[in-house]
């Protein structure tokens, strides 16, 4: 290539350039085209002496492009089907102008450079005396095609080009075979034509996107109304899913990526939003009849529109709540006798709808929240069935799972699985403190009576409760295990001490020393009782031993938690009985005689009458004692009791204390009272903490903050909060503000 300036005859030079351009644009292949030769020619024309012809060359190329575009337009309009021809000529034109723009790179630099000067907004906006703006050849070519082809067809032939484009898309929607590639090339040409302007998508939006969306709206509005009136909701949803999927593919074929969301949104509006009530109304039947595919489609469709799934959430929650409460109502009073069916049916219900959330609703947090609300309502409902006190029932269920020799028919791994799942229901309990009280009672009985299925299972359950509610919630439960470990060591030391002091009396005597406050036994005061003489020495020895090791500590004996293994020797066959200490004391009376009245036994054992009658009845039911001359069900102080000398049983080891280990109504009432007292103290402590931090609060603010602090353990009721506030006012922890009776102030 030569950079030397030379004298040029413009007409001769441009004719040579034009011949090569004709070959480029017509793709005639009549002769070779030298890109380098054309570039040299453009350079020489732009740098000719004595006068350069850059602007004249630019205008001449523009006229060539204009004449070419006019001829193409005439050729296109000469045919009935304009889209295929348009796409064909556009492909040639865009390819040729791409290379021509490169060949005219030097010319582009000169023309565009003169558009603006330093400090001047528009120095020379047009080239020479023409109306062509200063822009590169590619932008010029796009402008000419837009004006001479696209807009001229629109004005002269009623926008025949876009009409046929939209008609082809309509035929595609109706299942006809169409040449979508020519439609795609035609539509995308509208984007390319404005690519080098300040508003690159304006032509595309005005000429295609806007009418296309309007056509889409009209088409799907008509079709959706017809389909909904002629088919079921299930069929309609399937059609809607198919249509939306097809429209997504169609968008990729025809539209620029910026249109995809708007077109799909219009489809969703006509097929889903306009008929959402019909789908929402049917949703409850879908869930009830387990029409999983329909549920999935309803969710998929309605989640596409704003607030579309909100009615589904309410329906889902209401339906689960109804089913759960029907289960509770159907169980009736059987919940009190055996909590397993209550817990396991609710667990199955929860598992069923959690799987539905996972598989059909893609683990949508909103549906899981609705499931949680439904189960919170079910688990905390006592109005449907007064026996369904979930904290107590679930505590008893865990007791069955964790207790030895329970006929559950489950393997160890299945028991662990049930316990892990029951924590799911536990999390829905509002009164978690009530569960804690009942759980601690049954745990205490398992530990004291050595009835736990395994220490590992107990530890795992407490770990789950700790994960759900925190360390403080399980601190007392964990201290109970610590006491059991310490007691085992203490018994070993006591045996060594007895042997060292030669005090052994032949009894296998074991003691559990329990920390006051950590065990629920402290809620019941020890009953008056005269320990049998056979045990008095052992008790005295242990008291002496313990006080030697722990000076200043006080031992309180809880006789009602004690048990004994005794051997019966007055029968032909020897039996070993596992009894409570009270039962042992009654039986021990008969070591000195064969017949006693209930009153005489009471005088020796010092048991209160109600407890004495209860113990005697348990021995009568076991057939170890018989009552003379009266109904065993009407035992009183004057009833005469005798040993049953004809007692017989196939088994030689019998457990008689089981009935006495069950919770009595009085113990349940005492537990509830203890919970109320704990709540009162908890609320008062919360009030003091809040007021110490905030210094001054209105009544409503204080009540709300107390509820927020306590709701992790229980839901405090407002009357109890008011009562606790009054008590703290009396104790002068807080006082009313001088200028407002509705405001409290912390007293320092």
PDB file of N, CA and C in Angstrom, residues 51-101:
ATOM      1  N   UNK A  51      -6.858  18.761  -4.183  1.00  0.00           N
ATOM      2  CA  UNK A  51      -8.039  18.832  -3.314  1.00  0.00           C
ATOM      3  C   UNK A  51      -8.506  17.417  -2.984  1.00  0.00           C
ATOM      4  N   UNK A  52      -8.643  17.105  -1.680  1.00  0.00           N
ATOM      5  CA  UNK A  52      -9.142  15.772  -1.313  1.00  0.00           C
ATOM      6  C   UNK A  52     -10.654  15.670  -1.572  1.00  0.00           C
ATOM      7  N   UNK A  53     -11.127  14.457  -1.849  1.00  0.00           N
ATOM      8  CA  UNK A  53     -12.544  14.236  -2.175  1.00  0.00           C
ATOM      9  C   UNK A  53     -13.254  13.366  -1.119  1.00  0.00           C
ATOM     10  N   UNK A  54     -12.854  13.516   0.155  1.00  0.00           N
ATOM     11  CA  UNK A  54     -13.425  12.655   1.200  1.00  0.00           C
ATOM     12  C   UNK A  54     -14.940  12.820   1.303  1.00  0.00           C
ATOM     13  N   UNK A  55     -15.427  14.063   1.389  1.00  0.00           N
ATOM     14  CA  UNK A  55     -16.864  14.278   1.551  1.00  0.00           C
ATOM     15  C   UNK A  55     -17.627  13.875   0.295  1.00  0.00           C
ATOM     16  N   UNK A  56     -17.021  14.151  -0.865  1.00  0.00           N
ATOM     17  CA  UNK A  56     -17.668  13.779  -2.115  1.00  0.00           C
ATOM     18  C   UNK A  56     -17.777  12.258  -2.228  1.00  0.00           C
ATOM     19  N   UNK A  57     -16.699  11.548  -1.806  1.00  0.00           N
ATOM     20  CA  UNK A  57     -16.734  10.088  -1.822  1.00  0.00           C
ATOM     21  C   UNK A  57     -17.820   9.560  -0.886  1.00  0.00           C
ATOM     22  N   UNK A  58     -17.925  10.154   0.297  1.00  0.00           N
ATOM     23  CA  UNK A  58     -18.924   9.724   1.284  1.00  0.00           C
ATOM     24  C   UNK A  58     -20.333   9.855   0.706  1.00  0.00           C
ATOM     25  N   UNK A  59     -20.588  11.020   0.053  1.00  0.00           N
ATOM     26  CA  UNK A  59     -21.925  11.237  -0.514  1.00  0.00           C
ATOM     27  C   UNK A  59     -22.192  10.295  -1.680  1.00  0.00           C
ATOM     28  N   UNK A  60     -21.148   9.994  -2.462  1.00  0.00           N
ATOM     29  CA  UNK A  60     -21.318   9.082  -3.594  1.00  0.00           C
ATOM     30  C   UNK A  60     -21.639   7.667  -3.114  1.00  0.00           C
ATOM     31  N   UNK A  61     -20.949   7.215  -2.047  1.00  0.00           N
ATOM     32  CA  UNK A  61     -21.257   5.892  -1.476  1.00  0.00           C
ATOM     33  C   UNK A  61     -22.674   5.877  -0.921  1.00  0.00           C
ATOM     34  N   UNK A  62     -23.091   6.973  -0.294  1.00  0.00           N
ATOM     35  CA  UNK A  62     -24.445   7.063   0.247  1.00  0.00           C
ATOM     36  C   UNK A  62     -25.478   6.938  -0.861  1.00  0.00           C
ATOM     37  N   UNK A  63     -25.227   7.599  -1.995  1.00  0.00           N
ATOM     38  CA  UNK A  63     -26.164   7.515  -3.105  1.00  0.00           C
ATOM     39  C   UNK A  63     -26.214   6.104  -3.677  1.00  0.00           C
ATOM     40  N   UNK A  64     -25.045   5.455  -3.720  1.00  0.00           N
ATOM     41  CA  UNK A  64     -25.019   4.071  -4.188  1.00  0.00           C
ATOM     42  C   UNK A  64     -25.884   3.190  -3.288  1.00  0.00           C
ATOM     43  N   UNK A  65     -25.697   3.354  -1.976  1.00  0.00           N
ATOM     44  CA  UNK A  65     -26.471   2.551  -1.023  1.00  0.00           C
ATOM     45  C   UNK A  65     -27.958   2.855  -1.128  1.00  0.00           C
ATOM     46  N   UNK A  66     -28.286   4.126  -1.355  1.00  0.00           N
ATOM     47  CA  UNK A  66     -29.693   4.516  -1.462  1.00  0.00           C
ATOM     48  C   UNK A  66     -30.338   3.877  -2.684  1.00  0.00           C
ATOM     49  N   UNK A  67     -29.653   3.943  -3.811  1.00  0.00           N
ATOM     50  CA  UNK A  67     -30.183   3.347  -5.031  1.00  0.00           C
ATOM     51  C   UNK A  67     -30.330   1.828  -4.879  1.00  0.00           C
ATOM     52  N   UNK A  68     -29.350   1.210  -4.211  1.00  0.00           N
ATOM     53  CA  UNK A  68     -29.419  -0.235  -4.006  1.00  0.00           C
ATOM     54  C   UNK A  68     -30.626  -0.585  -3.136  1.00  0.00           C
ATOM     55  N   UNK A  69     -30.837   0.178  -2.045  1.00  0.00           N
ATOM     56  CA  UNK A  69     -31.952  -0.098  -1.132  1.00  0.00           C
ATOM     57  C   UNK A  69     -33.289   0.070  -1.836  1.00  0.00           C
ATOM     58  N   UNK A  70     -33.403   1.098  -2.723  1.00  0.00           N
ATOM     59  CA  UNK A  70     -34.654   1.315  -3.453  1.00  0.00           C
ATOM     60  C   UNK A  70     -34.944   0.129  -4.366  1.00  0.00           C
ATOM     61  N   UNK A  71     -33.909  -0.346  -5.055  1.00  0.00           N
ATOM     62  CA  UNK A  71     -34.089  -1.494  -5.944  1.00  0.00           C
ATOM     63  C   UNK A  71     -34.513  -2.747  -5.155  1.00  0.00           C
ATOM     64  N   UNK A  72     -33.893  -2.939  -3.999  1.00  0.00           N
ATOM     65  CA  UNK A  72     -34.259  -4.081  -3.154  1.00  0.00           C
ATOM     66  C   UNK A  72     -35.710  -3.981  -2.719  1.00  0.00           C
ATOM     67  N   UNK A  73     -36.125  -2.772  -2.311  1.00  0.00           N
ATOM     68  CA  UNK A  73     -37.517  -2.584  -1.872  1.00  0.00           C
ATOM     69  C   UNK A  73     -38.492  -2.932  -2.977  1.00  0.00           C
ATOM     70  N   UNK A  74     -38.178  -2.481  -4.191  1.00  0.00           N
ATOM     71  CA  UNK A  74     -39.057  -2.765  -5.324  1.00  0.00           C
ATOM     72  C   UNK A  74     -39.116  -4.264  -5.611  1.00  0.00           C
ATOM     73  N   UNK A  75     -37.971  -4.922  -5.498  1.00  0.00           N
ATOM     74  CA  UNK A  75     -37.938  -6.369  -5.720  1.00  0.00           C
ATOM     75  C   UNK A  75     -38.772  -7.094  -4.669  1.00  0.00           C
ATOM     76  N   UNK A  76     -38.631  -6.671  -3.404  1.00  0.00           N
ATOM     77  CA  UNK A  76     -39.379  -7.309  -2.304  1.00  0.00           C
ATOM     78  C   UNK A  76     -40.877  -7.141  -2.507  1.00  0.00           C
ATOM     79  N   UNK A  77     -41.289  -5.938  -2.872  1.00  0.00           N
ATOM     80  CA  UNK A  77     -42.720  -5.659  -2.991  1.00  0.00           C
ATOM     81  C   UNK A  77     -43.330  -6.250  -4.251  1.00  0.00           C
ATOM     82  N   UNK A  78     -42.481  -6.723  -5.131  1.00  0.00           N
ATOM     83  CA  UNK A  78     -43.013  -7.356  -6.337  1.00  0.00           C
ATOM     84  C   UNK A  78     -43.568  -8.753  -6.056  1.00  0.00           C
ATOM     85  N   UNK A  79     -43.252  -9.277  -4.882  1.00  0.00           N
ATOM     86  CA  UNK A  79     -43.710 -10.616  -4.500  1.00  0.00           C
ATOM     87  C   UNK A  79     -44.796 -10.514  -3.425  1.00  0.00           C
ATOM     88  N   UNK A  80     -45.622 -11.572  -3.326  1.00  0.00           N
ATOM     89  CA  UNK A  80     -46.674 -11.581  -2.308  1.00  0.00           C
ATOM     90  C   UNK A  80     -46.104 -11.856  -0.929  1.00  0.00           C
ATOM     91  N   UNK A  81     -45.165 -12.823  -0.869  1.00  0.00           N
ATOM     92  CA  UNK A  81     -44.524 -13.144   0.410  1.00  0.00           C
ATOM     93  C   UNK A  81     -43.270 -12.291   0.547  1.00  0.00           C
ATOM     94  N   UNK A  82     -43.346 -11.268   1.349  1.00  0.00           N
ATOM     95  CA  UNK A  82     -42.241 -10.304   1.424  1.00  0.00           C
ATOM     96  C   UNK A  82     -41.188 -10.690   2.463  1.00  0.00           C
ATOM     97  N   UNK A  83     -41.567 -11.449   3.493  1.00  0.00           N
ATOM     98  CA  UNK A  83     -40.635 -11.734   4.595  1.00  0.00           C
ATOM     99  C   UNK A  83     -39.426 -12.542   4.136  1.00  0.00           C
ATOM    100  N   UNK A  84     -39.599 -13.642   3.374  1.00  0.00           N
ATOM    101  CA  UNK A  84     -38.414 -14.394   2.949  1.00  0.00           C
ATOM    102  C   UNK A  84     -37.447 -13.566   2.105  1.00  0.00           C
ATOM    103  N   UNK A  85     -38.021 -12.732   1.177  1.00  0.00           N
ATOM    104  CA  UNK A  85     -37.151 -11.889   0.342  1.00  0.00           C
ATOM    105  C   UNK A  85     -36.437 -10.837   1.173  1.00  0.00           C
ATOM    106  N   UNK A  86     -37.179 -10.231   2.106  1.00  0.00           N
ATOM    107  CA  UNK A  86     -36.559  -9.228   2.970  1.00  0.00           C
ATOM    108  C   UNK A  86     -35.386  -9.836   3.727  1.00  0.00           C
ATOM    109  N   UNK A  87     -35.607 -11.019   4.310  1.00  0.00           N
ATOM    110  CA  UNK A  87     -34.549 -11.661   5.090  1.00  0.00           C
ATOM    111  C   UNK A  87     -33.345 -11.995   4.210  1.00  0.00           C
ATOM    112  N   UNK A  88     -33.616 -12.441   2.975  1.00  0.00           N
ATOM    113  CA  UNK A  88     -32.535 -12.797   2.051  1.00  0.00           C
ATOM    114  C   UNK A  88     -31.680 -11.573   1.714  1.00  0.00           C
ATOM    115  N   UNK A  89     -32.363 -10.469   1.305  1.00  0.00           N
ATOM    116  CA  UNK A  89     -31.612  -9.276   0.906  1.00  0.00           C
ATOM    117  C   UNK A  89     -30.959  -8.587   2.104  1.00  0.00           C
ATOM    118  N   UNK A  90     -31.608  -8.676   3.260  1.00  0.00           N
ATOM    119  CA  UNK A  90     -30.985  -8.072   4.446  1.00  0.00           C
ATOM    120  C   UNK A  90     -29.688  -8.782   4.808  1.00  0.00           C
ATOM    121  N   UNK A  91     -29.675 -10.089   4.689  1.00  0.00           N
ATOM    122  CA  UNK A  91     -28.456 -10.833   4.984  1.00  0.00           C
ATOM    123  C   UNK A  91     -27.321 -10.407   4.045  1.00  0.00           C
ATOM    124  N   UNK A  92     -27.639 -10.265   2.744  1.00  0.00           N
ATOM    125  CA  UNK A  92     -26.610  -9.816   1.798  1.00  0.00           C
ATOM    126  C   UNK A  92     -26.155  -8.402   2.130  1.00  0.00           C
ATOM    127  N   UNK A  93     -27.123  -7.538   2.366  1.00  0.00           N
ATOM    128  CA  UNK A  93     -26.829  -6.124   2.612  1.00  0.00           C
ATOM    129  C   UNK A  93     -25.990  -5.943   3.872  1.00  0.00           C
ATOM    130  N   UNK A  94     -26.374  -6.622   4.954  1.00  0.00           N
ATOM    131  CA  UNK A  94     -25.638  -6.453   6.216  1.00  0.00           C
ATOM    132  C   UNK A  94     -24.220  -6.999   6.108  1.00  0.00           C
ATOM    133  N   UNK A  95     -24.055  -8.112   5.361  1.00  0.00           N
ATOM    134  CA  UNK A  95     -22.710  -8.665   5.184  1.00  0.00           C
ATOM    135  C   UNK A  95     -21.845  -7.722   4.360  1.00  0.00           C
ATOM    136  N   UNK A  96     -22.415  -7.214   3.238  1.00  0.00           N
ATOM    137  CA  UNK A  96     -21.650  -6.322   2.361  1.00  0.00           C
ATOM    138  C   UNK A  96     -21.278  -5.016   3.066  1.00  0.00           C
ATOM    139  N   UNK A  97     -22.228  -4.433   3.790  1.00  0.00           N
ATOM    140  CA  UNK A  97     -21.926  -3.161   4.471  1.00  0.00           C
ATOM    141  C   UNK A  97     -20.922  -3.360   5.599  1.00  0.00           C
ATOM    142  N   UNK A  98     -20.906  -4.549   6.202  1.00  0.00           N
ATOM    143  CA  UNK A  98     -19.906  -4.822   7.242  1.00  0.00           C
ATOM    144  C   UNK A  98     -18.491  -4.727   6.663  1.00  0.00           C
ATOM    145  N   UNK A  99     -18.290  -5.384   5.487  1.00  0.00           N
ATOM    146  CA  UNK A  99     -16.961  -5.336   4.862  1.00  0.00           C
ATOM    147  C   UNK A  99     -16.677  -3.958   4.284  1.00  0.00           C
ATOM    148  N   UNK A 100     -17.695  -3.316   3.714  1.00  0.00           N
ATOM    149  CA  UNK A 100     -17.503  -1.976   3.163  1.00  0.00           C
ATOM    150  C   UNK A 100     -17.087  -0.999   4.250  1.00  0.00           C
ATOM    151  N   UNK A 101     -17.649  -1.149   5.443  1.00  0.00           N
ATOM    152  CA  UNK A 101     -17.281  -0.266   6.558  1.00  0.00           C
ATOM    153  C   UNK A 101     -15.810  -0.422   6.913  1.00  0.00           C
TER     154      UNK A 101
END
